[in-house]
Tab-separated table of C-alpha atoms in Angstrom:
chain	number	residue	atom	x	y	z
H	731	UNK	CA	-6.015	21.127	-7.982
H	732	UNK	CA	-8.890	19.002	-6.654
H	733	UNK	CA	-9.057	15.720	-4.799
H	734	UNK	CA	-10.488	12.986	-6.988
H	735	UNK	CA	-12.927	12.062	-4.189
H	736	UNK	CA	-14.174	15.676	-3.979
H	737	UNK	CA	-14.630	15.803	-7.749
H	738	UNK	CA	-16.675	12.577	-7.770
H	739	UNK	CA	-18.759	13.914	-4.869
H	740	UNK	CA	-19.382	17.084	-6.891
H	741	UNK	CA	-20.558	15.089	-9.934
H	742	UNK	CA	-22.850	12.975	-7.773
H	743	UNK	CA	-24.359	16.064	-6.136
H	744	UNK	CA	-24.940	17.747	-9.506
H	745	UNK	CA	-26.782	14.692	-10.828
H	746	UNK	CA	-28.929	14.518	-7.684
H	747	UNK	CA	-29.803	18.204	-8.017
H	748	UNK	CA	-30.704	17.670	-11.686
H	749	UNK	CA	-33.025	14.815	-10.706
H	750	UNK	CA	-34.571	16.973	-7.963
H	751	UNK	CA	-35.241	19.840	-10.381
H	752	UNK	CA	-36.782	17.405	-12.863
H	753	UNK	CA	-39.136	16.052	-10.180
H	754	UNK	CA	-40.078	19.592	-9.067
H	755	UNK	CA	-40.888	20.451	-12.674
H	756	UNK	CA	-42.995	17.303	-12.948
H	757	UNK	CA	-45.054	18.364	-9.925
H	758	UNK	CA	-45.684	21.799	-11.443
H	759	UNK	CA	-46.783	20.241	-14.716
H	760	UNK	CA	-49.033	17.750	-12.875
H	761	UNK	CA	-50.769	20.651	-11.101
H	762	UNK	CA	-51.277	22.422	-14.420
H	763	UNK	CA	-52.812	19.236	-15.849
H	764	UNK	CA	-55.122	18.965	-12.820
H	765	UNK	CA	-56.460	22.505	-13.370
H	766	UNK	CA	-56.938	22.122	-17.124
H	767	UNK	CA	-60.382	21.244	-18.475
H	768	UNK	CA	-59.101	18.519	-20.785
H	769	UNK	CA	-55.552	17.729	-19.662
H	770	UNK	CA	-56.855	16.601	-16.274
H	771	UNK	CA	-57.929	13.381	-17.986
H	772	UNK	CA	-54.343	12.650	-19.126
H	773	UNK	CA	-51.336	11.450	-17.234
H	774	UNK	CA	-48.838	14.210	-16.523
H	775	UNK	CA	-45.484	13.382	-18.148
H	776	UNK	CA	-42.503	12.472	-16.016
H	777	UNK	CA	-39.040	11.668	-17.292
H	778	UNK	CA	-36.334	10.070	-15.177
H	779	UNK	CA	-32.693	9.139	-15.662
H	780	UNK	CA	-32.563	5.338	-15.394
H	781	UNK	CA	-28.805	5.507	-15.891
H	782	UNK	CA	-26.132	8.071	-16.593
H	783	UNK	CA	-22.850	7.274	-18.320
H	784	UNK	CA	-19.933	9.683	-18.511
H	785	UNK	CA	-16.443	9.508	-19.966
H	786	UNK	CA	-14.381	12.321	-18.473
H	787	UNK	CA	-10.724	13.029	-19.301
H	788	UNK	CA	-8.767	14.172	-16.249
H	789	UNK	CA	-5.252	15.404	-15.664
H	790	UNK	CA	-3.433	14.005	-12.623
H	791	UNK	CA	-1.589	16.885	-10.972
H	792	UNK	CA	-0.309	15.189	-7.824
H	793	UNK	CA	-0.421	11.885	-5.966
H	794	UNK	CA	-0.262	11.943	-2.191
H	795	UNK	CA	1.324	8.641	-1.234
H	796	UNK	CA	3.764	7.342	1.348
H	797	UNK	CA	6.221	4.670	0.255
H	798	UNK	CA	8.698	2.509	2.107
H	799	UNK	CA	12.098	1.844	0.507
H	800	UNK	CA	14.920	-0.473	1.478
H	801	UNK	CA	18.549	-0.088	0.476
H	802	UNK	CA	20.232	-3.250	-0.768
H	803	UNK	CA	23.738	-3.042	-2.216
H	804	UNK	CA	24.771	-5.120	-5.198
H	805	UNK	CA	28.439	-4.113	-5.542
H	806	UNK	CA	28.828	-5.139	-9.186
H	807	UNK	CA	25.601	-3.485	-10.292
H	808	UNK	CA	26.369	-0.369	-8.242
H	809	UNK	CA	29.855	-0.088	-9.752
H	810	UNK	CA	28.616	-0.492	-13.340
H	811	UNK	CA	25.924	2.147	-12.795
H	812	UNK	CA	28.373	4.532	-11.096
H	813	UNK	CA	31.045	4.306	-13.815
H	814	UNK	CA	28.512	4.569	-16.619
H	815	UNK	CA	27.302	7.847	-15.136
H	816	UNK	CA	30.914	9.028	-14.816
H	817	UNK	CA	31.635	8.241	-18.474
H	818	UNK	CA	28.527	10.095	-19.577
H	819	UNK	CA	29.398	13.217	-17.567
H	820	UNK	CA	33.030	13.177	-18.724
H	821	UNK	CA	31.884	13.073	-22.334
H	822	UNK	CA	29.118	15.655	-22.073
H	823	UNK	CA	30.974	18.174	-19.892
H	824	UNK	CA	34.550	17.391	-20.961
H	825	UNK	CA	35.658	16.451	-17.452
H	826	UNK	CA	38.258	13.975	-16.286
H	827	UNK	CA	36.666	12.087	-13.389
H	828	UNK	CA	38.449	8.776	-12.884
H	829	UNK	CA	36.395	5.565	-12.909
H	830	UNK	CA	35.764	4.056	-9.487
H	831	UNK	CA	37.248	0.646	-8.713
H	832	UNK	CA	35.759	-2.142	-6.636
H	833	UNK	CA	38.550	-1.694	-4.097
H	834	UNK	CA	37.552	1.946	-3.630
H	835	UNK	CA	33.923	1.181	-2.767
H	836	UNK	CA	35.200	-1.398	-0.293
H	837	UNK	CA	37.163	1.157	1.733
H	838	UNK	CA	36.132	2.129	5.247
H	839	UNK	CA	34.138	5.237	4.240
H	840	UNK	CA	31.985	3.404	1.718
H	841	UNK	CA	31.525	0.361	3.947
H	842	UNK	CA	30.281	2.568	6.776
H	843	UNK	CA	27.837	4.364	4.469
H	844	UNK	CA	26.437	1.196	2.918
H	845	UNK	CA	26.094	-0.527	6.281
H	846	UNK	CA	24.238	2.467	7.713
H	847	UNK	CA	21.822	2.562	4.775
H	848	UNK	CA	21.189	-1.182	4.828
H	849	UNK	CA	20.599	-1.329	8.582
H	850	UNK	CA	18.461	1.790	8.761
H	851	UNK	CA	14.755	1.114	9.131
H	852	UNK	CA	13.301	3.155	6.291
H	853	UNK	CA	10.168	4.996	7.352
H	854	UNK	CA	7.426	5.741	4.866
H	855	UNK	CA	8.295	8.843	2.871
H	856	UNK	CA	6.526	10.888	0.217
H	857	UNK	CA	9.564	11.375	-1.984
H	858	UNK	CA	12.625	9.142	-1.855
H	859	UNK	CA	14.603	11.842	-3.679
H	860	UNK	CA	14.238	14.218	-0.742
H	861	UNK	CA	15.511	11.524	1.621
H	862	UNK	CA	18.497	10.762	-0.612
H	863	UNK	CA	19.522	14.421	-0.523
H	864	UNK	CA	19.946	14.139	3.245
H	865	UNK	CA	22.705	11.519	2.868
H	866	UNK	CA	26.177	13.004	3.406
H	867	UNK	CA	28.503	11.559	0.730
H	868	UNK	CA	31.381	14.021	1.241
H	869	UNK	CA	33.554	11.494	3.169
H	870	UNK	CA	33.201	9.029	0.314
H	871	UNK	CA	34.067	11.640	-2.323
H	872	UNK	CA	37.158	12.700	-0.365
H	873	UNK	CA	38.248	9.072	-0.176
H	874	UNK	CA	38.254	8.940	-3.995
H	875	UNK	CA	40.922	11.680	-4.062
H	876	UNK	CA	39.316	13.510	-6.968
H	877	UNK	CA	41.736	16.052	-8.426
H	878	UNK	CA	44.466	15.359	-5.873
H	879	UNK	CA	47.100	15.433	-8.595
H	880	UNK	CA	45.645	18.558	-10.224
H	881	UNK	CA	45.056	20.927	-7.280
H	882	UNK	CA	45.346	24.052	-9.458
H	883	UNK	CA	43.010	22.778	-12.159
H	884	UNK	CA	39.839	24.904	-12.331
H	885	UNK	CA	37.753	21.856	-13.237
H	886	UNK	CA	38.533	20.027	-9.974
H	887	UNK	CA	35.758	21.774	-8.063
H	888	UNK	CA	33.290	21.060	-10.876
H	889	UNK	CA	34.321	17.406	-10.906
H	890	UNK	CA	33.774	17.110	-7.151
H	891	UNK	CA	30.285	18.618	-7.475
H	892	UNK	CA	29.441	16.303	-10.370
H	893	UNK	CA	30.755	13.305	-8.465
H	894	UNK	CA	28.509	14.175	-5.539
H	895	UNK	CA	25.500	14.199	-7.853
H	896	UNK	CA	26.567	10.974	-9.606
H	897	UNK	CA	27.182	9.135	-6.347
H	898	UNK	CA	23.861	10.285	-4.916
H	899	UNK	CA	22.000	9.099	-8.023
H	900	UNK	CA	23.755	5.710	-7.964
H	901	UNK	CA	22.815	5.296	-4.294
H	902	UNK	CA	19.230	6.224	-5.097
H	903	UNK	CA	19.198	3.584	-7.832
H	904	UNK	CA	20.035	0.942	-5.221
H	905	UNK	CA	16.822	1.547	-3.286
H	906	UNK	CA	13.873	-0.780	-3.817
H	907	UNK	CA	10.270	0.099	-3.053
H	908	UNK	CA	8.767	-2.254	-0.484
H	909	UNK	CA	5.256	-0.886	-0.046
H	910	UNK	CA	3.118	2.144	-0.835
H	911	UNK	CA	0.113	3.689	0.891
H	912	UNK	CA	-1.999	5.864	-1.396
H	913	UNK	CA	-3.738	8.717	0.410
H	914	UNK	CA	-5.174	11.026	-2.242
H	915	UNK	CA	-5.103	11.635	-5.983
H	916	UNK	CA	-5.322	15.259	-7.083
H	917	UNK	CA	-6.736	16.040	-10.510
H	918	UNK	CA	-7.484	18.959	-12.823
H	919	UNK	CA	-10.582	18.676	-15.059
H	920	UNK	CA	-9.048	21.188	-17.490
H	921	UNK	CA	-7.090	19.127	-20.020
H	922	UNK	CA	-6.877	21.583	-22.890
H	923	UNK	CA	-3.772	23.541	-21.851
H	924	UNK	CA	-0.783	23.600	-24.183
H	925	UNK	CA	1.543	23.123	-21.228
H	926	UNK	CA	-0.151	19.831	-20.322
H	927	UNK	CA	1.324	17.673	-23.090
H	928	UNK	CA	3.731	15.928	-20.675
H	929	UNK	CA	1.186	15.461	-17.891
H	930	UNK	CA	-0.379	12.158	-16.876
H	931	UNK	CA	-3.949	11.818	-18.141
H	932	UNK	CA	-6.654	9.300	-17.291
H	933	UNK	CA	-10.081	8.689	-18.754
H	934	UNK	CA	-12.679	8.378	-16.008
H	935	UNK	CA	-15.609	6.149	-16.991
H	936	UNK	CA	-18.588	6.661	-14.691
H	937	UNK	CA	-21.873	4.766	-14.844
H	938	UNK	CA	-24.594	5.648	-12.338
H	939	UNK	CA	-27.770	3.575	-11.988
H	940	UNK	CA	-30.921	5.237	-10.678
H	941	UNK	CA	-32.210	4.123	-7.314
H	942	UNK	CA	-34.511	5.843	-4.867
H	943	UNK	CA	-35.618	5.944	-1.252
H	944	UNK	CA	-38.788	7.011	0.508
H	945	UNK	CA	-39.096	8.035	4.148
H	946	UNK	CA	-42.440	6.999	5.628
H	947	UNK	CA	-43.608	8.167	9.058
H	948	UNK	CA	-46.203	6.175	10.995
H	949	UNK	CA	-47.381	5.623	14.564
H	950	UNK	CA	-46.589	2.256	16.124
H	951	UNK	CA	-48.784	0.330	18.584
H	952	UNK	CA	-47.200	2.215	21.494
H	953	UNK	CA	-48.129	5.583	20.029
H	954	UNK	CA	-44.567	6.447	19.072
H	955	UNK	CA	-43.722	8.213	15.809
H	956	UNK	CA	-41.475	5.979	13.694
H	957	UNK	CA	-39.618	6.791	10.486
H	958	UNK	CA	-39.079	4.002	8.015
H	959	UNK	CA	-36.714	4.210	5.054
H	960	UNK	CA	-37.889	2.253	2.041
H	961	UNK	CA	-35.361	1.512	-0.692
H	962	UNK	CA	-36.833	1.269	-4.158
């Protein structure tokens, strides 16, 4: 896993080193021409790279970013989302979790939770999922009285665990991203792995134009040595 900035710096350095080696080779050839009886009358060849274009596929392995989220409750939307998740779980796992009513999410336990989340100043976080896991929803689940009429039923404990997951996901769905600060993008140049079919890929198009500088040293009128950088 490599930072995208480090990878671009590597490519730039490799191209500079290639140009340097080409110029060193040109000097050697020029000296050979100068020593040759006939070639000394010819210009020594020199080839440069006026521009370099590259298309490089890259695999994004991680994105280091901090995002700010705010919780805003829409009771009707929250209730629809919550009960849809309950229906799905009941069908897939053959459970008997009762749908949640609007009156239930207006009880004291839910009101306290929602008010706390709405009033809390959300700091920038890397992963909202990790922050959601810190929310204690046990008081709200207890207020729903899951399995109260079936205390001996073996599925009651499973239903409570599923309800915790469902409620947490519904709460997470009520968060809205406010802002994001991108720090680093991590990439992998190797994109040929079989296990990478579900990864996020980008195509990096790079075009580098040749420029040059010369450093000239001279003595000014005060006798001081001065270096001057000349951009070509």
